[in-house]
Coordinates of C-alpha atoms and ligand atoms in Angstrom, one line a residue:
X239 CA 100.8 84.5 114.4
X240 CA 98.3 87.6 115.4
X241 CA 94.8 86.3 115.1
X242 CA 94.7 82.8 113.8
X243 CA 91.5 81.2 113.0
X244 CA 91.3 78.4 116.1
X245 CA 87.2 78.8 116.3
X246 CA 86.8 75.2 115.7
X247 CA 90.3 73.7 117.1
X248 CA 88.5 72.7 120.5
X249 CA 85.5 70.2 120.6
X250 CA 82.6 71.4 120.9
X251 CA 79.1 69.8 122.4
X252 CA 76.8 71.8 120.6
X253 CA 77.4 73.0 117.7
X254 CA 75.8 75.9 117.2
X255 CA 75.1 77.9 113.7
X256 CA 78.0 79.8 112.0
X257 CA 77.5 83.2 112.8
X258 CA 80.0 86.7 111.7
X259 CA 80.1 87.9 115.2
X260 CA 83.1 89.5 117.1
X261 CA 85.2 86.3 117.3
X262 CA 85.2 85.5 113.8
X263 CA 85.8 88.8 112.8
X264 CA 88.9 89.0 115.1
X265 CA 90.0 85.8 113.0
X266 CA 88.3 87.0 109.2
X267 CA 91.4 87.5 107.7
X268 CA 93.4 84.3 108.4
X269 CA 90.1 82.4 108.5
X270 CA 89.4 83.6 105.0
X271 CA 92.9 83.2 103.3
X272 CA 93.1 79.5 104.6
X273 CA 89.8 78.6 103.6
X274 CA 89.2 80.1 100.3
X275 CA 90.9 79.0 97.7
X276 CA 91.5 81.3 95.1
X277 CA 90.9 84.2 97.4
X278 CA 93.6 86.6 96.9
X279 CA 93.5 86.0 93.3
X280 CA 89.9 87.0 93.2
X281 CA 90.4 90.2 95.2
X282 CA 94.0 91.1 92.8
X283 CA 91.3 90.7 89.9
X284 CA 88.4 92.9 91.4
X285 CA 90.7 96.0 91.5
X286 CA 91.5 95.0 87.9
X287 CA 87.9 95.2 87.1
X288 CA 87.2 98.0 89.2
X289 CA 89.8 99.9 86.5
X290 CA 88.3 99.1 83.7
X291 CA 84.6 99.3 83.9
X292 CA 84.3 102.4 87.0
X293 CA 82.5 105.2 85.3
X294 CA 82.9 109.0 85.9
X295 CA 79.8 109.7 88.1
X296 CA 78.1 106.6 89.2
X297 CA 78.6 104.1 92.4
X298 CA 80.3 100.9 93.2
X299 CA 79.1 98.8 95.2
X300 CA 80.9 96.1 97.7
X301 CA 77.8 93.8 99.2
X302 CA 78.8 91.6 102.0
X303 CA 82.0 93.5 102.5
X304 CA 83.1 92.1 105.7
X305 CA 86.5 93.7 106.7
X306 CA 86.7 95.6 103.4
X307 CA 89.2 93.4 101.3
X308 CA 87.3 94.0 98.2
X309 CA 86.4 97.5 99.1
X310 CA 90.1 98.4 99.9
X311 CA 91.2 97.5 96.3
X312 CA 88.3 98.8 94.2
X313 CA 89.2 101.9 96.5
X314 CA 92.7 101.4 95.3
X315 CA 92.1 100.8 91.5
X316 CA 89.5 104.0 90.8
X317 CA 90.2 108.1 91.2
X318 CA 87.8 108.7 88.6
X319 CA 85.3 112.3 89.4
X320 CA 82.4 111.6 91.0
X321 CA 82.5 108.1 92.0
X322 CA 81.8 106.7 95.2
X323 CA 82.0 103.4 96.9
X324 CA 79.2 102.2 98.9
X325 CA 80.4 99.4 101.2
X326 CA 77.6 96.9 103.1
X327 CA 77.0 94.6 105.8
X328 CA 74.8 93.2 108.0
X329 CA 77.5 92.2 111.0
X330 CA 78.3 95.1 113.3
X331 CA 81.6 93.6 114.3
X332 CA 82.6 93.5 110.4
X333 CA 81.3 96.8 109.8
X334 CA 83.1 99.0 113.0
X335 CA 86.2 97.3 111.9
X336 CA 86.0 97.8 108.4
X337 CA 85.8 101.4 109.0
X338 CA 89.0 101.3 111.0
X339 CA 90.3 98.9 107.7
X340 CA 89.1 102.0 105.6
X341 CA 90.3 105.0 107.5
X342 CA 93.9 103.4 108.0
X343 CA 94.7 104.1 104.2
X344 CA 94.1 106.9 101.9
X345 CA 92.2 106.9 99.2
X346 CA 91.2 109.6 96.5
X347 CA 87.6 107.8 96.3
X348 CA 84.7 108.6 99.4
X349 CA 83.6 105.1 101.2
X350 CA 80.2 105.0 102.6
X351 CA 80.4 101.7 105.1
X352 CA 76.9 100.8 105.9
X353 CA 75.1 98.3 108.3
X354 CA 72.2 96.5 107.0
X355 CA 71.0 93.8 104.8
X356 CA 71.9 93.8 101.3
X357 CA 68.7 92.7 99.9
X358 CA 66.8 96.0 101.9
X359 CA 69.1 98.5 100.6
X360 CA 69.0 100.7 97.0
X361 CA 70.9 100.1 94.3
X362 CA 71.1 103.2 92.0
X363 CA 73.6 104.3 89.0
X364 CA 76.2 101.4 90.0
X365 CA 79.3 101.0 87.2
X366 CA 80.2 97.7 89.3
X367 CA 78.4 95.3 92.2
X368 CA 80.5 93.3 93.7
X369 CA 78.8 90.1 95.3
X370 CA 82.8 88.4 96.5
X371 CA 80.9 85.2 98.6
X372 CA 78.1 87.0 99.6
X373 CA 74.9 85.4 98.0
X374 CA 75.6 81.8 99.3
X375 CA 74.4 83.2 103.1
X376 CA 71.1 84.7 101.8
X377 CA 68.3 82.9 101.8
X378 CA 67.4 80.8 98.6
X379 CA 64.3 82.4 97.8
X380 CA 65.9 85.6 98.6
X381 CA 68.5 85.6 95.7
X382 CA 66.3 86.2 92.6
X383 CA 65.1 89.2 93.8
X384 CA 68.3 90.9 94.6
X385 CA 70.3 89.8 91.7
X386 CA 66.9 91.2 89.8
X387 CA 67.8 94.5 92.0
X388 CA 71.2 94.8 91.3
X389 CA 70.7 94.5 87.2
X390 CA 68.2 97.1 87.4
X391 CA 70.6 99.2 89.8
X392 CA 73.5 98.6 86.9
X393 CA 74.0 101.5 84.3
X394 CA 74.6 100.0 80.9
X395 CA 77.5 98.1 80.5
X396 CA 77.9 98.0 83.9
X397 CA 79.5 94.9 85.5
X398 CA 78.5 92.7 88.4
X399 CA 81.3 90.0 89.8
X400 CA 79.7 87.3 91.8
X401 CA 82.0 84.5 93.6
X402 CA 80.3 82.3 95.7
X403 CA 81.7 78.1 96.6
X404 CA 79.7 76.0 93.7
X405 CA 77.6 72.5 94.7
X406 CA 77.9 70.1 91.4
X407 CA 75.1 68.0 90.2
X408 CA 77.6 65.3 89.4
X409 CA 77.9 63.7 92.7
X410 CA 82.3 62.5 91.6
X411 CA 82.8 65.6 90.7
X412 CA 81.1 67.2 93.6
X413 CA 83.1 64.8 95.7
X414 CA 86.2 65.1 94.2
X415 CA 86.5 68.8 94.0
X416 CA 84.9 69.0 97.7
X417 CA 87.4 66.8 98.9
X418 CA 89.9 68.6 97.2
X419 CA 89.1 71.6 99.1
X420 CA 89.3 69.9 102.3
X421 CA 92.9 68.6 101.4
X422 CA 93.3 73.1 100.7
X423 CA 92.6 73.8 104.4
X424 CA 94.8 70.7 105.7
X425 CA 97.7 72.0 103.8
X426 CA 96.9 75.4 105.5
X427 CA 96.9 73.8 108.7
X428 CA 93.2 73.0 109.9
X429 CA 92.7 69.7 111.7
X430 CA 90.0 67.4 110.9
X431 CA 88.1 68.6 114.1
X432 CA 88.5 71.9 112.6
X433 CA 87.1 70.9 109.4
X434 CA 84.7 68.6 110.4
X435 CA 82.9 70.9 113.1
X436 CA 82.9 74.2 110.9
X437 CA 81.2 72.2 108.2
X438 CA 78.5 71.4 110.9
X439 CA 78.0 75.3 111.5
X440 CA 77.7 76.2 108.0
X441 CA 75.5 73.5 107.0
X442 CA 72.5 75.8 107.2
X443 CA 73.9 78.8 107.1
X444 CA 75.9 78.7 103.9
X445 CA 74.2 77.2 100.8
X446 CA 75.8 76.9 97.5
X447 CA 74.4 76.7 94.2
X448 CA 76.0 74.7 90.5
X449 CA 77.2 77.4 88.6
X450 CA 74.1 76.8 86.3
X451 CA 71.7 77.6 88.7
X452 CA 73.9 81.1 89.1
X453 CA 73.8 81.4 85.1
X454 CA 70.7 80.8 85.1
X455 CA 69.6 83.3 87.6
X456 CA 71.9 86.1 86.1
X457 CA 70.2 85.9 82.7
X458 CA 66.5 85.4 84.5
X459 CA 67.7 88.8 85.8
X460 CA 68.1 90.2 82.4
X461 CA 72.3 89.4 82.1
X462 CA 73.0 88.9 79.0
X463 CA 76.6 88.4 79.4
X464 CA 77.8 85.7 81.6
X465 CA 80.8 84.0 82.4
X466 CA 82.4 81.7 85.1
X467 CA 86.1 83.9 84.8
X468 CA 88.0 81.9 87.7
X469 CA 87.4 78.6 89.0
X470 CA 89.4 76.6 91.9
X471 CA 88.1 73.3 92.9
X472 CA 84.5 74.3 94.2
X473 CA 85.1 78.2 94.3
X474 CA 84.7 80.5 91.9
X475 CA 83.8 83.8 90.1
X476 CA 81.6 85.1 87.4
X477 CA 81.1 88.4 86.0
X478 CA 77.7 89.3 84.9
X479 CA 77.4 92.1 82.0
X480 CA 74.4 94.2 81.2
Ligands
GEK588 N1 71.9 89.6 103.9 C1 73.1 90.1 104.2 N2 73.3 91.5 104.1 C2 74.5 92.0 104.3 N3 75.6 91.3 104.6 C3 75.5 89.9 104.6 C4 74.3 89.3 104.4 N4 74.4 87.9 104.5 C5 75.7 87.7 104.8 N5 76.4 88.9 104.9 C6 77.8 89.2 105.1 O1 78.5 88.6 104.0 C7 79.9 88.4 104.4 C8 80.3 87.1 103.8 S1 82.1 86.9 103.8 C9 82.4 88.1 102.5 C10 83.9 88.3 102.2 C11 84.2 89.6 101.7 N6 83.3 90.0 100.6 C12 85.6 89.7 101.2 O2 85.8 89.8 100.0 O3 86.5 89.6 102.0 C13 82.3 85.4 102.9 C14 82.7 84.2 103.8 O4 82.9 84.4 105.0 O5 82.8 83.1 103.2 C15 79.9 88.4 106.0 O6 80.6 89.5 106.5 C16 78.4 88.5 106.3 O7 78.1 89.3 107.5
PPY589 O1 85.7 77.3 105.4 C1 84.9 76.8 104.6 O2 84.8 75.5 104.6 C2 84.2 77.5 103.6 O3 83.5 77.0 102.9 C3 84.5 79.0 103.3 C4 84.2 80.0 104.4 C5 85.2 80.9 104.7 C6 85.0 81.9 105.7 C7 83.8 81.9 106.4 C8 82.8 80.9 106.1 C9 83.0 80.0 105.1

């Protein structure tokens, strides 16, 4: 197969931190398929939002974008005047090959791809934010703030969809549905090494909320609307009205 995810198939001494460099994006795709369940799903559903709540003359943003996934199907799902899609990330090796992602296809509606952190950038006249596994890598104290940013960036009515892997205060559930996920990326062909020593990078890299910390956050941030639309074992999406 062209580019399988084998990062973690040979030991390693030192574990170092997960990090989006060139390797793993060489690898995003697969790694992201087999890893994620409920992934494609999510992303079908995103261009489905994308046509029903883009707005003539206003922006939609992708944050986090990686190789464009998302940004490919809102691209896909909107020819509406005046809209633009602002795509963002803070990897260089995701970015430059998003923009080869991007330029590959048509599309009626201009993408700006842009490399830098989400939570320096301006939000303005947005129709939809999309957040697809992005806020679990930004740092904790970091998340009010941008989630507060992205509400004020929203026009009314506007939509934000947020997906993110979920930690549950119930520590059988939390077990259950994390084991469950593990089970997801044997059937898709990781080993245990595999599993075992990417779990070791992400440890502090990635850090999940419950979805009631993510409710919670979204309303602090002045969402009044708020609901968990898709759930698979610890994964998840919610879309956040204003
Ligand atoms: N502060 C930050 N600023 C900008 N980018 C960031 C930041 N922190 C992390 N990233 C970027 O967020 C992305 C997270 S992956 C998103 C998948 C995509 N949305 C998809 O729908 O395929 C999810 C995953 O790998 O689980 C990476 O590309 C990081 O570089
Ligand atoms: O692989 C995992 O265990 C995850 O939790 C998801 C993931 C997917 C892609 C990059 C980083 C984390």
């Amino acid at each position: 197969m062209k580019n399988k995810d084998t990062l973690f198939a040979a030991p390693v001494a030192q574990m170092g931190n997960f990090s989006f460099d060139e390797n793993v994006a060489e690898v995003f795709p697969d790694m992201i398929k087999r890893s994620v369940p409920g992934y494609s799903n999510i992303i079908s559903a995103i261009g489905m939002i994308t046509a029903r709540f883009a707005k003539e003359n206003t922006r939609l943003y992708d944050l986090g974008c990686s190789l464009g996934a998302a940004t490919l199907e809102m691209r896909r799902n909107v020819s509406l005047a005046g809209c633009e899609i602002i795509a963002v990330d803070n990897s260089s090796a995701m970015v430059e090959r998003c923009q080869l992602h991007l330029d590959a296809y048509k599309g009626e509606v201009p993408v700006k791809v842009q490399c830098a952190d989400i939570c320096d950038i301006k939000i303005e006249n947005a129709s939809l934010v999309v957040l697809n596994f992005t806020l679990q890598f930004v740092p904790k104290a970091e998340r009010h703030a941008l989630i507060k940013k992205i509400y004020q960036g929203l026009v009314p009515g506007g939509v934000l969809v947020l997906s993110e892997k979920f930690h549950f205060d119930n520590d059988v559930t939390h077990n259950v549905l994390f084991e469950l996920h593990h089970d997801f990326k044997r059937a898709n062909g990781y080993s245990e090494l595999e599993i075992s020593q990417k779990r070791s990078a992400l440890e502090d890299v990635m850090v999940p909320d419950t979805v009631e910390q993510n409710k919670q956050r979204l309303q602090q941030a002045g969402f009044e609307h708020v609901e968990l639309w898709f759930q698979c074992f610890n994964f998840g999406s919610m879309v956040a009205i204003k």
